[in-house]
Amino acid sequence: MQNMSDDHTHVQEFFTARAADWDSRFPDDGPAYAAAVADLALREGDRVLDAGCGTGRALPPLRAAVGPSGVVVGADLTPAMLEQAVRAGRDRDGRLMLADVTALPLRSQSLDAVFGAGLISHLPDPAANLRELARVVRPGGTLALFHPIGRAALAARQGRRITPDDLRAEPRLRPLLAASGWRMTSYVDEDVRFLVLAVREA
Ligand SMILES: C[S@@+](CC[C@H](N)C(=O)[O-])C[C@H]1O[C@@H](n2cnc3c(N)ncnc32)[C@H](O)[C@@H]1O
């Protein structure tokens, strides 16, 4: 990838430093990822992108959901995260791609769904970037924005307060999605998970 922006360089530096122990820092998240993937209601044979897949923690449940005839692609900007995914054997569950999800090397409407865990707060231009995710999904396809911890619990862990201007607050996220080609169908923000589901508008 050429012409890396400052935002992308920052993301890569941040996650390169954390890649080696990413999975061991959050060893108990597996069931939460599996439950979030289940809520995405994928079908056998579906084509799904894990946007910002990191070490590929969502790839096994995504593969289980779409079966052997489905297509699972994991895209991430940080080589060190993808290397950890390979080390964990998660390249068996999906095709890993070093790619920027704000400019995907994928055909328009080529996917049934996008799963994005811990992604949205790292996007440099959320409206445009969510529009790019909408571009690659067919009308009626779905989006899940997930985090295995809710906003308030995450803020407490980081020693800060949640504010209403937080991008992931429902009053902000719903119109942002609507302006980007997505209709929000579900919003859950509990201590143990943040999960937003949306459908790609025609
Ligand atoms: C908080 S981590 C989450 C990783 C993984 N989804 C998980 O749940 O364990 C965010 C990931 O998004 C990736 N990322 C951030 N911005 C990106 C972009 N524009 N394109 C592709 N990946 C990106 C980072 O490299 C990092 O691996």
PDB file of C-alpha atoms and ligand atoms in Angstrom:
ATOM      1  CA  MET A   1       0.000   0.000   0.000  1.00  0.00           C
ATOM      2  CA  GLN A   2       1.469   3.301  -1.072  1.00  0.00           C
ATOM      3  CA  ASN A   3       0.743   6.884   0.031  1.00  0.00           C
ATOM      4  CA  MET A   4       0.071   5.946   3.635  1.00  0.00           C
ATOM      5  CA  SER A   5      -1.670   8.767   5.463  1.00  0.00           C
ATOM      6  CA  ASP A   6      -0.598   9.954   8.925  1.00  0.00           C
ATOM      7  CA  ASP A   7      -3.761   8.302  10.317  1.00  0.00           C
ATOM      8  CA  HIS A   8      -2.739   4.961   8.874  1.00  0.00           C
ATOM      9  CA  THR A   9       0.836   5.247  10.083  1.00  0.00           C
ATOM     10  CA  HIS A  10      -0.469   5.977  13.567  1.00  0.00           C
ATOM     11  CA  VAL A  11      -2.816   2.958  13.457  1.00  0.00           C
ATOM     12  CA  GLN A  12      -0.003   0.694  12.314  1.00  0.00           C
ATOM     13  CA  GLU A  13       2.378   1.903  15.019  1.00  0.00           C
ATOM     14  CA  PHE A  14      -0.284   1.552  17.709  1.00  0.00           C
ATOM     15  CA  PHE A  15      -1.266  -2.004  16.757  1.00  0.00           C
ATOM     16  CA  THR A  16       2.216  -3.223  15.828  1.00  0.00           C
ATOM     17  CA  ALA A  17       3.221  -2.507  19.430  1.00  0.00           C
ATOM     18  CA  ARG A  18       0.247  -4.532  20.699  1.00  0.00           C
ATOM     19  CA  ALA A  19       0.091  -7.381  18.166  1.00  0.00           C
ATOM     20  CA  ALA A  20       2.224  -9.978  19.967  1.00  0.00           C
ATOM     21  CA  ASP A  21       0.109 -10.111  23.107  1.00  0.00           C
ATOM     22  CA  TRP A  22      -3.252  -9.030  21.629  1.00  0.00           C
ATOM     23  CA  ASP A  23      -4.942 -12.411  22.063  1.00  0.00           C
ATOM     24  CA  SER A  24      -3.454 -13.141  25.467  1.00  0.00           C
ATOM     25  CA  ARG A  25      -4.682  -9.787  26.795  1.00  0.00           C
ATOM     26  CA  PHE A  26      -8.280 -10.764  26.024  1.00  0.00           C
ATOM     27  CA  PRO A  27      -8.346 -14.553  26.404  1.00  0.00           C
ATOM     28  CA  ASP A  28     -12.040 -14.854  27.326  1.00  0.00           C
ATOM     29  CA  ASP A  29     -13.606 -12.927  24.452  1.00  0.00           C
ATOM     30  CA  GLY A  30     -14.263 -15.932  22.199  1.00  0.00           C
ATOM     31  CA  PRO A  31     -17.901 -16.549  23.190  1.00  0.00           C
ATOM     32  CA  ALA A  32     -18.729 -12.846  22.807  1.00  0.00           C
ATOM     33  CA  TYR A  33     -17.374 -12.874  19.238  1.00  0.00           C
ATOM     34  CA  ALA A  34     -19.324 -16.035  18.468  1.00  0.00           C
ATOM     35  CA  ALA A  35     -22.535 -14.482  19.837  1.00  0.00           C
ATOM     36  CA  ALA A  36     -22.031 -11.283  17.822  1.00  0.00           C
ATOM     37  CA  VAL A  37     -21.443 -13.277  14.643  1.00  0.00           C
ATOM     38  CA  ALA A  38     -24.592 -15.303  15.386  1.00  0.00           C
ATOM     39  CA  ASP A  39     -26.580 -12.051  15.568  1.00  0.00           C
ATOM     40  CA  LEU A  40     -25.354 -11.130  12.089  1.00  0.00           C
ATOM     41  CA  ALA A  41     -27.501 -14.071  10.874  1.00  0.00           C
ATOM     42  CA  LEU A  42     -25.209 -15.205   8.071  1.00  0.00           C
ATOM     43  CA  ARG A  43     -26.301 -18.076   5.860  1.00  0.00           C
ATOM     44  CA  GLU A  44     -24.436 -20.996   4.381  1.00  0.00           C
ATOM     45  CA  GLY A  45     -22.517 -19.806   1.315  1.00  0.00           C
ATOM     46  CA  ASP A  46     -22.498 -16.097   2.262  1.00  0.00           C
ATOM     47  CA  ARG A  47     -19.532 -13.840   1.506  1.00  0.00           C
ATOM     48  CA  VAL A  48     -18.380 -11.843   4.528  1.00  0.00           C
ATOM     49  CA  LEU A  49     -15.587  -9.375   5.250  1.00  0.00           C
ATOM     50  CA  ASP A  50     -14.017  -8.957   8.690  1.00  0.00           C
ATOM     51  CA  ALA A  51     -12.989  -5.303   8.398  1.00  0.00           C
ATOM     52  CA  GLY A  52      -9.975  -4.556  10.599  1.00  0.00           C
ATOM     53  CA  CYS A  53      -9.706  -8.250  11.430  1.00  0.00           C
ATOM     54  CA  GLY A  54      -6.530  -7.835  13.498  1.00  0.00           C
ATOM     55  CA  THR A  55      -5.391 -11.240  14.736  1.00  0.00           C
ATOM     56  CA  GLY A  56      -8.505 -12.811  13.217  1.00  0.00           C
ATOM     57  CA  ARG A  57     -10.433 -13.582  16.367  1.00  0.00           C
ATOM     58  CA  ALA A  58     -13.751 -13.413  14.469  1.00  0.00           C
ATOM     59  CA  LEU A  59     -12.646 -15.588  11.583  1.00  0.00           C
ATOM     60  CA  PRO A  60     -13.454 -19.010  13.119  1.00  0.00           C
ATOM     61  CA  PRO A  61     -17.089 -18.113  13.982  1.00  0.00           C
ATOM     62  CA  LEU A  62     -17.496 -16.352  10.624  1.00  0.00           C
ATOM     63  CA  ARG A  63     -16.291 -19.485   8.807  1.00  0.00           C
ATOM     64  CA  ALA A  64     -18.552 -21.679  10.922  1.00  0.00           C
ATOM     65  CA  ALA A  65     -21.499 -19.436   9.978  1.00  0.00           C
ATOM     66  CA  VAL A  66     -20.950 -19.441   6.201  1.00  0.00           C
ATOM     67  CA  GLY A  67     -19.646 -23.003   5.927  1.00  0.00           C
ATOM     68  CA  PRO A  68     -17.106 -24.352   3.453  1.00  0.00           C
ATOM     69  CA  SER A  69     -18.958 -22.896   0.446  1.00  0.00           C
ATOM     70  CA  GLY A  70     -18.890 -19.376   1.874  1.00  0.00           C
ATOM     71  CA  VAL A  71     -16.211 -16.725   1.482  1.00  0.00           C
ATOM     72  CA  VAL A  72     -14.484 -15.171   4.503  1.00  0.00           C
ATOM     73  CA  VAL A  73     -12.017 -12.326   3.994  1.00  0.00           C
ATOM     74  CA  GLY A  74     -10.082 -10.632   6.780  1.00  0.00           C
ATOM     75  CA  ALA A  75      -8.649  -7.222   5.911  1.00  0.00           C
ATOM     76  CA  ASP A  76      -6.250  -5.255   8.081  1.00  0.00           C
ATOM     77  CA  LEU A  77      -3.800  -2.414   7.713  1.00  0.00           C
ATOM     78  CA  THR A  78      -1.239  -3.678  10.234  1.00  0.00           C
ATOM     79  CA  PRO A  79       1.061  -6.473   9.020  1.00  0.00           C
ATOM     80  CA  ALA A  80       2.011  -7.458  12.582  1.00  0.00           C
ATOM     81  CA  MET A  81      -1.641  -8.175  13.438  1.00  0.00           C
ATOM     82  CA  LEU A  82      -2.041 -10.316  10.319  1.00  0.00           C
ATOM     83  CA  GLU A  83       1.176 -12.184  11.186  1.00  0.00           C
ATOM     84  CA  GLN A  84      -0.334 -13.078  14.551  1.00  0.00           C
ATOM     85  CA  ALA A  85      -3.468 -14.259  12.754  1.00  0.00           C
ATOM     86  CA  VAL A  86      -1.354 -16.618  10.658  1.00  0.00           C
ATOM     87  CA  ARG A  87       0.561 -17.779  13.727  1.00  0.00           C
ATOM     88  CA  ALA A  88      -2.764 -18.656  15.369  1.00  0.00           C
ATOM     89  CA  GLY A  89      -3.788 -20.629  12.264  1.00  0.00           C
ATOM     90  CA  ARG A  90      -6.708 -18.332  11.498  1.00  0.00           C
ATOM     91  CA  ASP A  91      -5.725 -18.091   7.838  1.00  0.00           C
ATOM     92  CA  ARG A  92      -7.368 -21.537   7.613  1.00  0.00           C
ATOM     93  CA  ASP A  93     -10.740 -19.888   8.261  1.00  0.00           C
ATOM     94  CA  GLY A  94     -10.452 -16.923   5.917  1.00  0.00           C
ATOM     95  CA  ARG A  95      -8.328 -15.227   3.292  1.00  0.00           C
ATOM     96  CA  LEU A  96      -6.168 -12.584   4.947  1.00  0.00           C
ATOM     97  CA  MET A  97      -5.567  -9.361   3.084  1.00  0.00           C
ATOM     98  CA  LEU A  98      -3.232  -6.483   3.906  1.00  0.00           C
ATOM     99  CA  ALA A  99      -5.655  -3.743   2.933  1.00  0.00           C
ATOM    100  CA  ASP A 100      -7.114  -0.439   3.982  1.00  0.00           C
ATOM    101  CA  VAL A 101     -10.842  -0.761   4.668  1.00  0.00           C
ATOM    102  CA  THR A 102     -11.309   2.888   3.696  1.00  0.00           C
ATOM    103  CA  ALA A 103     -10.383   1.966   0.094  1.00  0.00           C
ATOM    104  CA  LEU A 104     -11.092  -1.723  -0.352  1.00  0.00           C
ATOM    105  CA  PRO A 105      -9.726  -3.710  -3.301  1.00  0.00           C
ATOM    106  CA  LEU A 106     -13.126  -5.394  -3.650  1.00  0.00           C
ATOM    107  CA  ARG A 107     -15.838  -5.097  -6.282  1.00  0.00           C
ATOM    108  CA  SER A 108     -18.986  -3.139  -5.496  1.00  0.00           C
ATOM    109  CA  GLN A 109     -21.812  -5.238  -4.020  1.00  0.00           C
ATOM    110  CA  SER A 110     -19.585  -8.326  -3.938  1.00  0.00           C
ATOM    111  CA  LEU A 111     -20.359  -9.206  -0.293  1.00  0.00           C
ATOM    112  CA  ASP A 112     -23.350 -10.200   1.828  1.00  0.00           C
ATOM    113  CA  ALA A 113     -22.048  -8.775   5.093  1.00  0.00           C
ATOM    114  CA  VAL A 114     -19.305  -6.887   6.907  1.00  0.00           C
ATOM    115  CA  PHE A 115     -18.238  -7.532  10.488  1.00  0.00           C
ATOM    116  CA  GLY A 116     -16.130  -4.835  12.150  1.00  0.00           C
ATOM    117  CA  ALA A 117     -14.875  -5.325  15.713  1.00  0.00           C
ATOM    118  CA  GLY A 118     -13.123  -2.468  17.473  1.00  0.00           C
ATOM    119  CA  LEU A 119     -12.904  -0.674  14.161  1.00  0.00           C
ATOM    120  CA  ILE A 120     -15.099   2.376  14.049  1.00  0.00           C
ATOM    121  CA  SER A 121     -13.164   4.539  16.504  1.00  0.00           C
ATOM    122  CA  HIS A 122     -10.057   4.119  14.331  1.00  0.00           C
ATOM    123  CA  LEU A 123     -11.663   5.323  11.105  1.00  0.00           C
ATOM    124  CA  PRO A 124     -10.279   8.682   9.932  1.00  0.00           C
ATOM    125  CA  ASP A 125     -13.474   9.813   8.152  1.00  0.00           C
ATOM    126  CA  PRO A 126     -16.315   7.661   9.550  1.00  0.00           C
ATOM    127  CA  ALA A 127     -19.043   8.811   7.136  1.00  0.00           C
ATOM    128  CA  ALA A 128     -16.931   8.243   4.042  1.00  0.00           C
ATOM    129  CA  ASN A 129     -15.427   5.051   5.437  1.00  0.00           C
ATOM    130  CA  LEU A 130     -18.814   3.533   6.325  1.00  0.00           C
ATOM    131  CA  ARG A 131     -19.921   4.458   2.796  1.00  0.00           C
ATOM    132  CA  GLU A 132     -16.984   2.457   1.446  1.00  0.00           C
ATOM    133  CA  LEU A 133     -18.150  -0.549   3.492  1.00  0.00           C
ATOM    134  CA  ALA A 134     -21.649  -0.035   2.040  1.00  0.00           C
ATOM    135  CA  ARG A 135     -20.192   0.032  -1.469  1.00  0.00           C
ATOM    136  CA  VAL A 136     -18.897  -3.532  -1.230  1.00  0.00           C
ATOM    137  CA  VAL A 137     -22.120  -4.976   0.258  1.00  0.00           C
ATOM    138  CA  ARG A 138     -25.195  -5.869  -1.805  1.00  0.00           C
ATOM    139  CA  PRO A 139     -28.468  -4.070  -1.047  1.00  0.00           C
ATOM    140  CA  GLY A 140     -30.126  -5.915   1.840  1.00  0.00           C
ATOM    141  CA  GLY A 141     -26.746  -7.112   3.097  1.00  0.00           C
ATOM    142  CA  THR A 142     -25.728  -6.475   6.673  1.00  0.00           C
ATOM    143  CA  LEU A 143     -23.159  -4.747   8.878  1.00  0.00           C
ATOM    144  CA  ALA A 144     -22.163  -5.505  12.465  1.00  0.00           C
ATOM    145  CA  LEU A 145     -20.132  -3.020  14.483  1.00  0.00           C
ATOM    146  CA  PHE A 146     -18.998  -4.865  17.559  1.00  0.00           C
ATOM    147  CA  HIS A 147     -16.856  -4.432  20.651  1.00  0.00           C
ATOM    148  CA  PRO A 148     -16.637  -7.066  23.406  1.00  0.00           C
ATOM    149  CA  ILE A 149     -17.095  -4.348  26.029  1.00  0.00           C
ATOM    150  CA  GLY A 150     -19.725  -1.608  26.263  1.00  0.00           C
ATOM    151  CA  ARG A 151     -18.973   2.102  26.047  1.00  0.00           C
ATOM    152  CA  ALA A 152     -19.320   2.848  29.750  1.00  0.00           C
ATOM    153  CA  ALA A 153     -17.244  -0.140  30.850  1.00  0.00           C
ATOM    154  CA  LEU A 154     -14.537   0.706  28.319  1.00  0.00           C
ATOM    155  CA  ALA A 155     -14.447   4.332  29.448  1.00  0.00           C
ATOM    156  CA  ALA A 156     -14.160   3.207  33.075  1.00  0.00           C
ATOM    157  CA  ARG A 157     -11.319   0.841  32.178  1.00  0.00           C
ATOM    158  CA  GLN A 158      -9.547   3.747  30.466  1.00  0.00           C
ATOM    159  CA  GLY A 159     -10.254   6.153  33.343  1.00  0.00           C
ATOM    160  CA  ARG A 160     -12.502   8.530  31.398  1.00  0.00           C
ATOM    161  CA  ARG A 161     -16.198   9.350  31.097  1.00  0.00           C
ATOM    162  CA  ILE A 162     -18.417   8.682  28.112  1.00  0.00           C
ATOM    163  CA  THR A 163     -19.566  11.820  26.386  1.00  0.00           C
ATOM    164  CA  PRO A 164     -22.634  12.380  24.195  1.00  0.00           C
ATOM    165  CA  ASP A 165     -20.421  13.366  21.261  1.00  0.00           C
ATOM    166  CA  ASP A 166     -18.890   9.852  21.264  1.00  0.00           C
ATOM    167  CA  LEU A 167     -19.172   8.500  17.747  1.00  0.00           C
ATOM    168  CA  ARG A 168     -20.682   5.268  19.068  1.00  0.00           C
ATOM    169  CA  ALA A 169     -23.484   6.988  20.997  1.00  0.00           C
ATOM    170  CA  GLU A 170     -26.779   6.008  19.372  1.00  0.00           C
ATOM    171  CA  PRO A 171     -27.895   9.590  18.568  1.00  0.00           C
ATOM    172  CA  ARG A 172     -24.661  10.084  16.631  1.00  0.00           C
ATOM    173  CA  LEU A 173     -24.250   6.676  15.071  1.00  0.00           C
ATOM    174  CA  ARG A 174     -27.778   6.222  13.720  1.00  0.00           C
ATOM    175  CA  PRO A 175     -27.686   9.340  11.448  1.00  0.00           C
ATOM    176  CA  LEU A 176     -24.069   8.650  10.536  1.00  0.00           C
ATOM    177  CA  LEU A 177     -25.023   5.188   9.305  1.00  0.00           C
ATOM    178  CA  ALA A 178     -28.094   6.555   7.513  1.00  0.00           C
ATOM    179  CA  ALA A 179     -25.934   9.086   5.677  1.00  0.00           C
ATOM    180  CA  SER A 180     -23.558   6.298   4.669  1.00  0.00           C
ATOM    181  CA  GLY A 181     -26.071   3.913   3.093  1.00  0.00           C
ATOM    182  CA  TRP A 182     -26.958   1.867   6.193  1.00  0.00           C
ATOM    183  CA  ARG A 183     -30.215   1.571   8.177  1.00  0.00           C
ATOM    184  CA  MET A 184     -29.572   0.764  11.805  1.00  0.00           C
ATOM    185  CA  THR A 185     -31.759  -2.164  12.894  1.00  0.00           C
ATOM    186  CA  SER A 186     -30.406  -2.829  16.379  1.00  0.00           C
ATOM    187  CA  TYR A 187     -28.309  -0.998  18.994  1.00  0.00           C
ATOM    188  CA  VAL A 188     -27.033  -2.717  22.150  1.00  0.00           C
ATOM    189  CA  ASP A 189     -24.610  -1.056  24.559  1.00  0.00           C
ATOM    190  CA  GLU A 190     -24.221  -3.231  27.661  1.00  0.00           C
ATOM    191  CA  ASP A 191     -21.217  -3.742  29.934  1.00  0.00           C
ATOM    192  CA  VAL A 192     -20.325  -6.993  28.210  1.00  0.00           C
ATOM    193  CA  ARG A 193     -20.882  -5.920  24.639  1.00  0.00           C
ATOM    194  CA  PHE A 194     -21.462  -3.162  22.149  1.00  0.00           C
ATOM    195  CA  LEU A 195     -23.229  -4.391  19.024  1.00  0.00           C
ATOM    196  CA  VAL A 196     -24.860  -2.382  16.279  1.00  0.00           C
ATOM    197  CA  LEU A 197     -26.535  -4.075  13.335  1.00  0.00           C
ATOM    198  CA  ALA A 198     -27.468  -2.316  10.125  1.00  0.00           C
ATOM    199  CA  VAL A 199     -28.867  -3.195   6.705  1.00  0.00           C
ATOM    200  CA  ARG A 200     -27.507  -1.898   3.437  1.00  0.00           C
ATOM    201  CA  GLU A 201     -30.121   0.354   1.817  1.00  0.00           C
ATOM    202  CA  ALA A 202     -30.989  -0.201  -1.835  1.00  0.00           C
TER     203      ALA A 202
HETATM  204  C1  LIG B   1      -9.040  -2.725  18.094  1.00  0.00           C
HETATM  205  S1  LIG B   1      -8.271  -3.670  16.821  1.00  0.00           S
HETATM  206  C2  LIG B   1      -9.474  -4.953  16.615  1.00  0.00           C
HETATM  207  C3  LIG B   1      -8.921  -6.153  15.909  1.00  0.00           C
HETATM  208  C4  LIG B   1      -9.934  -7.281  15.745  1.00  0.00           C
HETATM  209  N1  LIG B   1     -11.057  -6.864  14.956  1.00  0.00           N
HETATM  210  C5  LIG B   1     -10.400  -7.785  17.093  1.00  0.00           C
HETATM  211  O1  LIG B   1     -11.574  -7.581  17.410  1.00  0.00           O
HETATM  212  O2  LIG B   1      -9.602  -8.380  17.818  1.00  0.00           O
HETATM  213  C6  LIG B   1      -8.509  -2.649  15.385  1.00  0.00           C
HETATM  214  C7  LIG B   1      -7.865  -3.213  14.124  1.00  0.00           C
HETATM  215  O3  LIG B   1      -8.287  -2.413  13.024  1.00  0.00           O
HETATM  216  C8  LIG B   1      -7.203  -2.245  12.157  1.00  0.00           C
HETATM  217  N2  LIG B   1      -7.469  -1.050  11.356  1.00  0.00           N
HETATM  218  C9  LIG B   1      -7.624   0.223  11.790  1.00  0.00           C
HETATM  219  N3  LIG B   1      -7.867   1.042  10.751  1.00  0.00           N
HETATM  220  C10 LIG B   1      -7.872   0.268   9.630  1.00  0.00           C
HETATM  221  C11 LIG B   1      -8.063   0.514   8.241  1.00  0.00           C
HETATM  222  N4  LIG B   1      -8.286   1.766   7.774  1.00  0.00           N
HETATM  223  N5  LIG B   1      -8.011  -0.516   7.382  1.00  0.00           N
HETATM  224  C12 LIG B   1      -7.778  -1.783   7.835  1.00  0.00           C
HETATM  225  N6  LIG B   1      -7.578  -2.079   9.134  1.00  0.00           N
HETATM  226  C13 LIG B   1      -7.632  -1.066  10.025  1.00  0.00           C
HETATM  227  C14 LIG B   1      -5.982  -2.166  13.056  1.00  0.00           C
HETATM  228  O4  LIG B   1      -4.788  -2.457  12.371  1.00  0.00           O
HETATM  229  C15 LIG B   1      -6.343  -3.193  14.137  1.00  0.00           C
HETATM  230  O5  LIG B   1      -5.848  -4.459  13.800  1.00  0.00           O
END
